Coordinates of C-alpha atoms and ligand atoms in Angstrom, one line a residue:
M1 CA -0.1 -0.2 0.0
D2 CA 1.3 3.3 -1.2
L3 CA 0.5 6.5 1.1
Y4 CA 0.2 10.0 0.3
E5 CA 2.3 12.7 1.4
Y6 CA 0.2 13.6 4.2
Q7 CA -0.2 10.1 5.3
A8 CA 3.9 9.4 5.1
R9 CA 4.6 12.6 6.7
E10 CA 2.6 11.2 10.0
L11 CA 4.9 8.1 9.9
L12 CA 8.0 10.5 9.7
E13 CA 6.6 12.5 12.6
E14 CA 6.3 9.9 15.0
Q15 CA 10.0 8.7 14.2
G16 CA 11.0 12.8 15.0
I17 CA 12.0 14.1 12.3
A18 CA 11.4 17.8 11.5
T19 CA 8.2 18.2 8.4
P20 CA 7.3 21.7 8.1
K21 CA 3.5 22.6 9.5
A22 CA 0.6 20.9 7.3
V23 CA -2.3 20.5 6.7
F24 CA -4.8 18.3 4.6
A25 CA -7.8 20.2 3.0
Q26 CA -10.2 18.4 0.0
N27 CA -12.1 22.1 -0.7
S28 CA -11.5 25.6 -0.9
H29 CA -13.2 26.8 2.2
E30 CA -10.6 24.1 4.4
V31 CA -8.0 25.3 2.3
A32 CA -8.7 28.5 3.2
Q33 CA -8.9 27.8 6.8
A34 CA -5.8 25.6 6.7
A35 CA -3.7 28.7 5.0
E36 CA -4.6 31.6 7.5
G37 CA -3.8 28.9 10.4
I38 CA -0.4 27.9 8.8
G39 CA 0.7 31.5 7.5
Y40 CA 1.8 33.3 4.2
P41 CA 3.9 32.3 1.6
C42 CA 2.6 28.4 2.2
V43 CA 2.9 25.8 -0.9
V44 CA -0.1 24.0 -1.7
K45 CA 0.4 20.2 -2.7
A46 CA -1.9 17.7 -4.5
Q47 CA -2.1 14.5 -3.2
V48 CA -1.9 11.5 -5.5
K49 CA -0.1 8.6 -5.0
I50 CA 2.6 9.5 -7.8
G51 CA 5.8 11.4 -8.0
H52 CA 6.7 14.6 -9.9
R53 CA 3.4 16.8 -9.2
G54 CA 5.9 19.9 -9.2
Q55 CA 6.7 19.1 -12.7
A56 CA 2.8 18.5 -13.7
G57 CA 1.6 21.7 -11.6
G58 CA 0.9 20.0 -8.4
V59 CA 2.7 22.3 -6.1
R60 CA 2.4 26.1 -6.0
L61 CA 3.4 28.7 -4.2
A62 CA 0.7 30.9 -2.2
K63 CA 1.4 34.3 -1.2
T64 CA -2.2 35.2 0.4
R65 CA -5.6 33.6 1.1
D66 CA -7.0 34.5 -2.0
E67 CA -4.1 32.8 -3.8
A68 CA -4.2 29.3 -1.3
I69 CA -7.8 30.0 -2.8
L70 CA -7.0 30.7 -6.5
V71 CA -4.0 27.6 -6.3
S72 CA -6.2 24.9 -4.9
E73 CA -8.9 25.7 -7.3
D74 CA -6.4 24.5 -10.4
I75 CA -4.9 21.7 -8.1
L76 CA -8.1 20.1 -6.7
P77 CA -9.7 18.8 -10.0
M78 CA -6.6 17.6 -11.9
T79 CA -5.4 14.3 -12.5
I80 CA -2.2 13.8 -12.4
H81 CA -0.1 11.2 -14.3
K82 CA -3.7 9.7 -14.8
H83 CA -4.7 9.6 -10.7
K84 CA -7.1 11.9 -9.7
V85 CA -6.4 14.3 -6.8
S86 CA -7.6 13.6 -3.6
G87 CA -7.0 16.6 -2.0
V88 CA -3.7 19.4 -1.0
L89 CA -1.7 19.6 1.4
V90 CA -1.4 22.8 2.7
A91 CA 1.9 23.3 4.2
E92 CA 4.6 26.3 5.5
A93 CA 6.9 27.5 2.7
K94 CA 10.0 27.0 3.5
N95 CA 13.1 28.9 2.0
I96 CA 15.0 26.1 0.3
L97 CA 19.0 26.3 0.6
H98 CA 20.0 23.1 -0.8
E99 CA 18.2 19.3 -1.6
Y100 CA 19.2 16.1 -0.5
Y101 CA 18.0 12.6 -1.6
V102 CA 17.0 9.5 0.7
S103 CA 15.6 6.3 0.5
I104 CA 15.6 3.4 2.2
S105 CA 14.1 0.2 -0.2
V106 CA 13.4 -3.7 0.1
D107 CA 16.5 -5.2 -2.2
R108 CA 14.9 -8.4 -2.8
S109 CA 18.1 -9.5 -4.7
S110 CA 20.8 -8.7 -2.4
R111 CA 18.7 -9.8 0.9
D112 CA 19.4 -6.8 2.6
F113 CA 18.4 -2.9 2.6
D114 CA 19.2 -0.4 1.0
V115 CA 19.8 3.4 0.7
L116 CA 20.2 5.1 -2.7
A117 CA 21.1 9.1 -1.7
T118 CA 22.0 12.3 -3.7
A119 CA 23.6 15.2 -1.9
N120 CA 21.9 16.5 -5.5
G121 CA 18.1 16.0 -5.0
G122 CA 15.0 18.0 -5.7
T123 CA 12.8 17.5 -8.9
E124 CA 15.4 16.7 -11.4
V125 CA 16.9 13.6 -9.2
E126 CA 16.2 11.0 -12.1
E127 CA 17.9 13.5 -14.7
I128 CA 21.0 13.4 -12.3
A129 CA 20.9 9.8 -11.6
R130 CA 21.4 9.3 -15.6
E131 CA 24.1 12.5 -16.5
H132 CA 25.8 11.7 -13.1
P133 CA 25.3 8.2 -11.7
E134 CA 28.7 8.5 -9.6
S135 CA 26.5 11.2 -7.6
V136 CA 24.0 8.9 -6.4
K137 CA 25.5 6.5 -3.7
R138 CA 23.8 3.3 -3.1
L139 CA 24.1 2.0 0.4
H140 CA 23.4 -0.9 2.3
I141 CA 22.0 -1.8 5.8
D142 CA 22.5 -5.2 7.0
A143 CA 19.0 -6.4 8.9
L144 CA 21.3 -8.8 11.0
E145 CA 23.7 -6.0 12.2
D146 CA 23.1 -3.1 14.3
F147 CA 22.5 1.0 12.4
D148 CA 23.9 2.8 15.3
I149 CA 24.6 6.2 14.9
E150 CA 28.2 5.8 14.3
A151 CA 27.2 3.7 11.0
A152 CA 24.5 6.2 10.1
T153 CA 27.5 8.5 10.2
K154 CA 29.7 6.9 8.4
M155 CA 26.8 7.0 5.6
A156 CA 26.4 10.5 5.7
E157 CA 29.6 11.1 5.2
S158 CA 29.9 9.3 2.3
I159 CA 26.9 9.8 0.4
G160 CA 28.4 13.5 0.6
F161 CA 26.1 15.5 3.3
Y162 CA 28.0 18.6 4.0
H163 CA 30.3 18.9 6.5
A164 CA 28.0 21.2 8.6
D165 CA 25.1 18.8 8.0
V166 CA 26.6 15.1 8.4
D167 CA 25.5 14.8 12.4
Q168 CA 22.1 16.0 11.7
A169 CA 21.6 13.5 8.8
A170 CA 22.8 10.6 10.4
Q171 CA 20.2 11.0 13.0
I172 CA 17.7 11.6 10.4
L173 CA 19.7 8.1 8.5
L174 CA 18.6 6.4 12.0
K175 CA 15.1 7.9 12.5
M176 CA 14.2 6.5 8.5
W177 CA 15.5 3.2 9.3
R178 CA 13.6 3.1 12.5
C179 CA 10.4 4.4 10.3
F180 CA 11.3 1.7 7.7
K181 CA 11.7 -0.8 10.5
E182 CA 8.8 0.1 12.5
N183 CA 5.9 0.3 10.1
D184 CA 7.1 -3.0 7.9
A185 CA 7.8 -0.6 5.1
T186 CA 9.1 -1.4 1.5
L187 CA 9.7 1.8 1.1
V188 CA 10.6 5.5 2.7
E189 CA 11.7 8.4 0.5
I190 CA 12.6 11.9 1.5
N191 CA 13.4 13.9 -2.0
P192 CA 13.3 16.4 -0.9
L193 CA 15.7 16.4 2.4
A194 CA 15.9 19.8 2.2
K195 CA 18.5 22.5 3.9
I196 CA 16.1 25.3 5.2
G197 CA 16.9 28.7 6.8
D198 CA 18.2 32.1 6.5
P199 CA 21.6 32.1 4.1
D200 CA 23.1 34.6 6.3
D201 CA 22.4 33.1 10.1
E202 CA 24.4 30.0 10.3
S203 CA 22.0 29.1 13.3
S204 CA 18.9 29.0 11.4
K205 CA 20.3 26.3 9.3
T206 CA 18.3 23.0 9.8
L207 CA 17.2 19.8 7.8
C208 CA 13.8 19.6 6.9
A209 CA 11.7 16.2 5.6
L210 CA 10.3 18.2 2.5
D211 CA 8.5 15.4 1.0
A212 CA 7.7 12.1 1.8
K213 CA 6.9 8.9 -0.3
I214 CA 6.3 6.0 2.2
S215 CA 5.3 2.3 0.7
L216 CA 3.9 0.1 3.5
D217 CA 4.2 -4.2 2.7
D218 CA 0.4 -5.6 2.7
N219 CA 1.5 -8.8 4.0
A220 CA 1.9 -6.9 7.2
A221 CA -1.2 -5.7 7.8
F222 CA -2.6 -8.1 10.2
R223 CA -0.4 -6.8 13.0
H224 CA -0.6 -3.2 12.4
D225 CA -4.3 -2.2 13.4
G226 CA -3.2 1.8 13.2
W227 CA -3.2 1.2 9.0
K228 CA -7.7 0.9 8.7
R229 CA -6.8 4.5 9.2
F230 CA -4.8 5.2 5.7
A231 CA -7.7 3.3 3.7
D232 CA -8.3 5.3 0.8
P233 CA -12.2 5.4 0.6
V234 CA -12.5 7.5 -2.6
H235 CA -10.2 5.2 -4.9
V236 CA -11.0 1.7 -3.5
D237 CA -11.9 -0.6 -6.4
P238 CA -15.7 -2.4 -5.8
F239 CA -14.4 -5.4 -7.1
E240 CA -11.1 -5.5 -5.2
Q241 CA -12.5 -4.3 -2.1
K242 CA -15.3 -7.3 -2.1
A243 CA -12.5 -9.9 -3.3
R244 CA -10.4 -8.6 -0.2
E245 CA -13.9 -9.4 1.9
H246 CA -14.0 -13.2 0.5
G247 CA -10.1 -13.8 1.0
L248 CA -9.3 -13.7 -2.7
H249 CA -6.5 -12.1 -4.7
Y250 CA -8.1 -10.0 -7.1
V251 CA -6.1 -7.2 -9.3
H252 CA -8.3 -5.1 -11.8
L253 CA -7.3 -4.8 -15.3
N254 CA -8.6 -2.6 -18.0
G255 CA -9.5 -5.3 -20.9
S256 CA -12.6 -7.9 -20.5
V257 CA -11.5 -11.6 -20.4
G258 CA -12.4 -12.2 -16.6
V259 CA -9.1 -15.0 -15.6
I260 CA -9.6 -16.9 -12.6
G261 CA -7.4 -19.4 -11.5
N262 CA -4.9 -21.2 -8.8
G263 CA -1.7 -19.8 -7.9
A264 CA -0.1 -17.1 -8.9
G265 CA 2.2 -18.5 -11.5
L266 CA -0.7 -20.1 -13.4
V267 CA -2.7 -17.0 -13.0
M268 CA 0.0 -14.7 -14.4
S269 CA 0.6 -17.3 -17.2
S270 CA -3.3 -17.3 -18.5
L271 CA -2.9 -13.4 -18.4
D272 CA 0.2 -13.6 -20.8
A273 CA -1.9 -16.7 -22.7
V274 CA -5.4 -14.5 -23.5
S275 CA -2.7 -10.9 -24.5
G276 CA -1.2 -13.0 -26.5
A277 CA -4.5 -14.5 -28.2
G278 CA -5.5 -11.4 -28.7
E279 CA -2.9 -10.4 -30.7
D280 CA -2.9 -13.5 -32.6
Q281 CA -6.1 -13.0 -33.3
G282 CA -6.0 -9.4 -34.5
T283 CA -8.4 -8.3 -32.0
N284 CA -6.1 -6.5 -29.1
V285 CA -8.7 -8.5 -26.8
K286 CA -6.5 -8.3 -23.0
P287 CA -7.6 -10.0 -19.6
A288 CA -9.9 -7.5 -16.9
N289 CA -8.6 -9.2 -13.8
F290 CA -6.1 -11.0 -12.1
L291 CA -8.0 -13.4 -9.8
D292 CA -6.1 -16.4 -7.9
I293 CA -8.3 -18.3 -5.6
G294 CA -5.5 -20.5 -4.2
G295 CA -4.7 -23.9 -2.6
G296 CA -8.0 -25.1 -1.4
A297 CA -10.0 -24.4 -5.1
S298 CA -13.3 -25.6 -3.2
A299 CA -16.8 -25.4 -4.9
Q300 CA -17.8 -22.0 -2.6
V301 CA -14.7 -20.5 -3.5
M302 CA -15.3 -20.8 -7.2
C303 CA -18.3 -19.9 -6.4
D304 CA -17.4 -16.7 -5.1
S305 CA -15.0 -16.2 -7.5
L306 CA -17.4 -16.3 -10.7
E307 CA -19.8 -13.6 -8.9
I308 CA -17.6 -11.4 -8.4
V309 CA -16.3 -11.7 -12.2
L310 CA -19.0 -12.0 -13.8
S311 CA -20.7 -8.9 -12.0
D312 CA -18.0 -6.9 -13.4
P313 CA -19.9 -5.1 -16.8
Q314 CA -16.1 -5.1 -17.9
V315 CA -16.2 -8.9 -18.6
E316 CA -17.3 -10.3 -22.1
S317 CA -16.1 -13.8 -21.2
V318 CA -14.2 -15.5 -18.5
L319 CA -11.4 -18.1 -18.4
V320 CA -11.2 -20.5 -15.4
N321 CA -7.4 -22.6 -15.5
V322 CA -7.4 -25.0 -12.8
Y323 CA -5.0 -27.4 -11.4
G324 CA -5.9 -29.6 -9.0
G325 CA -4.4 -30.1 -6.4
I326 CA -5.8 -30.7 -3.1
T327 CA -8.8 -30.0 -4.0
S328 CA -9.9 -31.8 -6.9
C329 CA -11.7 -30.7 -10.5
E330 CA -14.6 -32.6 -9.7
Q331 CA -15.4 -30.2 -6.7
V332 CA -13.9 -27.0 -8.6
A333 CA -16.4 -28.2 -11.7
E334 CA -19.5 -28.6 -9.1
G335 CA -18.8 -25.2 -7.8
I336 CA -18.8 -23.9 -11.3
L337 CA -22.1 -25.0 -12.5
E338 CA -23.3 -24.0 -9.0
A339 CA -22.1 -20.6 -9.6
L340 CA -24.4 -20.3 -13.2
D341 CA -27.3 -21.6 -11.8
K342 CA -27.4 -18.7 -9.2
L343 CA -25.8 -16.0 -11.2
G344 CA -27.5 -17.4 -14.4
S345 CA -25.1 -15.1 -16.2
S346 CA -25.1 -15.6 -19.9
K347 CA -21.2 -14.3 -20.3
P348 CA -19.4 -17.4 -21.9
L349 CA -16.5 -19.5 -20.3
V350 CA -14.1 -21.3 -21.1
V351 CA -12.9 -24.1 -19.0
R352 CA -9.4 -25.8 -18.9
F353 CA -8.4 -28.2 -15.9
D354 CA -5.1 -30.2 -15.3
G355 CA -3.8 -32.3 -12.6
N356 CA -6.3 -34.3 -9.7
A357 CA -9.6 -35.2 -11.5
A358 CA -9.1 -32.9 -14.3
A359 CA -10.8 -35.6 -16.4
E360 CA -13.8 -36.5 -14.5
G361 CA -14.0 -32.5 -14.2
L362 CA -14.4 -31.5 -17.9
S363 CA -16.8 -34.4 -18.1
I364 CA -19.1 -33.1 -16.0
L365 CA -19.1 -29.6 -17.4
A366 CA -20.0 -31.3 -20.7
R367 CA -22.7 -33.6 -19.5
A368 CA -24.2 -30.6 -17.8
D369 CA -24.5 -29.0 -21.4
R370 CA -24.9 -25.6 -20.3
A371 CA -25.3 -22.5 -23.3
N372 CA -22.5 -21.0 -22.9
L373 CA -20.1 -23.4 -20.7
H374 CA -17.1 -24.3 -23.1
V375 CA -14.4 -26.4 -22.1
A376 CA -10.6 -26.3 -23.4
Q377 CA -8.1 -29.3 -22.8
T378 CA -4.8 -26.7 -23.0
M379 CA -4.1 -23.3 -21.7
E380 CA -3.5 -21.9 -25.0
E381 CA -6.6 -23.6 -26.3
A382 CA -8.5 -22.0 -23.7
A383 CA -7.2 -18.4 -24.0
Q384 CA -8.1 -18.8 -27.9
Q385 CA -11.1 -19.4 -26.9
A386 CA -11.9 -17.2 -24.2
A387 CA -10.4 -14.3 -26.1
H388 CA -12.9 -14.8 -29.4
L389 CA -15.7 -15.0 -27.4
A390 CA -14.6 -12.0 -25.8
A391 CA -14.2 -9.9 -29.5
N392 CA -17.7 -11.6 -30.8
G393 CA -19.6 -12.0 -27.4
R394 CA -22.8 -10.6 -29.0
E395 CA -23.3 -13.1 -31.5
V396 CA -22.6 -16.1 -29.4
R397 CA -25.4 -15.0 -27.2
Ligands
GDP401 P1 7.1 15.9 -6.2 O1 7.4 17.0 -7.9 O2 5.9 15.1 -6.3 O3 8.4 15.6 -5.7 O4 6.8 17.0 -5.2 P2 7.7 18.0 -3.9 O5 6.7 17.9 -2.5 O6 9.5 17.1 -3.6 O7 8.2 20.0 -4.5 C1 7.9 19.6 -5.9 C2 9.4 21.0 -5.3 O8 8.9 21.8 -4.9 C3 10.6 20.9 -4.2 O9 12.0 19.8 -5.2 C4 11.0 21.9 -4.5 O10 11.9 22.9 -4.7 C5 9.4 23.0 -4.8 N1 8.9 22.9 -3.0 C6 8.5 22.4 -2.1 N2 8.2 22.2 -1.3 C7 8.5 24.0 -0.9 C8 9.0 24.8 0.0 O11 8.3 24.8 1.3 N3 9.6 26.5 -0.2 C9 10.1 26.2 -1.8 N4 10.6 27.3 -2.0 N5 10.0 25.3 -2.2 C10 9.3 23.7 -2.3
MN402 MN1 9.4 14.9 -4.2

């Protein structure tokens, strides 16, 4: 789960990392109130779960109440890189003297944690990384060793923090690591980690997190009751919501062939097979969803799954690809028939079974002799048929 900036800031603040004063607002009335409380100049920042808001016009400075309202009226209706703005953060504007970039993320290949950092942070950090790769440092935190203040200080030095910033940067690195660990995060990023203050007053200069991006590991949700507050009611996909309630692994996609299978690998291959078939047939038909019904593919689970997929108006045909293991394909076949009785859907279904009692399962389906229920012997054949039916669905029905 990705967090909005206004949520990510909360987790940084819990660790004692300095952030500018800020208030989340969702309409111009709230913006005016927030701006009055914060004072001027303030920055009005689009809240979207995507970067490069600044370059897209989603981060604007306001010097008065009227300006704050005006820019928020520009930003609130925006869609940035396909993400609808869900509100704005009205934040105290800081005088930026320098911008650093620091992130901690999971590194699956080396099985440890990556610290990516550069003394040249800000909105052009990707360009800088491309043109001056040597200025971006990639360091590691070994989860089995202590990441203490000594290690953090060494890290801050090798990142290239200015000498005067090293001690504070080391503290921030430690706090970011604590934030990462305690929240089961997969990413904690601060960009810019800004040096702010009065250029003529050395004692006023300090480091402050002006923007934060945090992703949390959904697999750890069971031990973080507090994450419920991060739920995003505006942007929940109703099908994903329903699947979650049934404990199913479902991802909504853009195409028209519903895909149900057991095991993530098998479902992924099925998605590829459907896209490939759409390309072969020149229709460009694509999968409508990923749905993994998992190991115990019982009749009930199959019934719930079909109910979700068939209720999606985008779906024109469904491919069911099941490898019978603990649950036999006979049971899965019963589940499919049950679901069809219950749902009375007229959308075509193509079923391919393999493994435990595959032949028996297929013959149960064949005997049932339902219009719009097709069986296939191979995944390839099933995908071709499902893609064809999706493109020509109306003729068949
Ligand atoms: P992003 O474009 O989505 O990464 O949004 P950021 O929050 O990082 O803002 C983009 C840029 O806006 C920053 O790199 C800063 O240059 C600028 N910015 C953000 N907050 C302030 C601020 O308080 N004062 C000033 N002067 N500039 C800011
Ligand atoms: Mn940023």
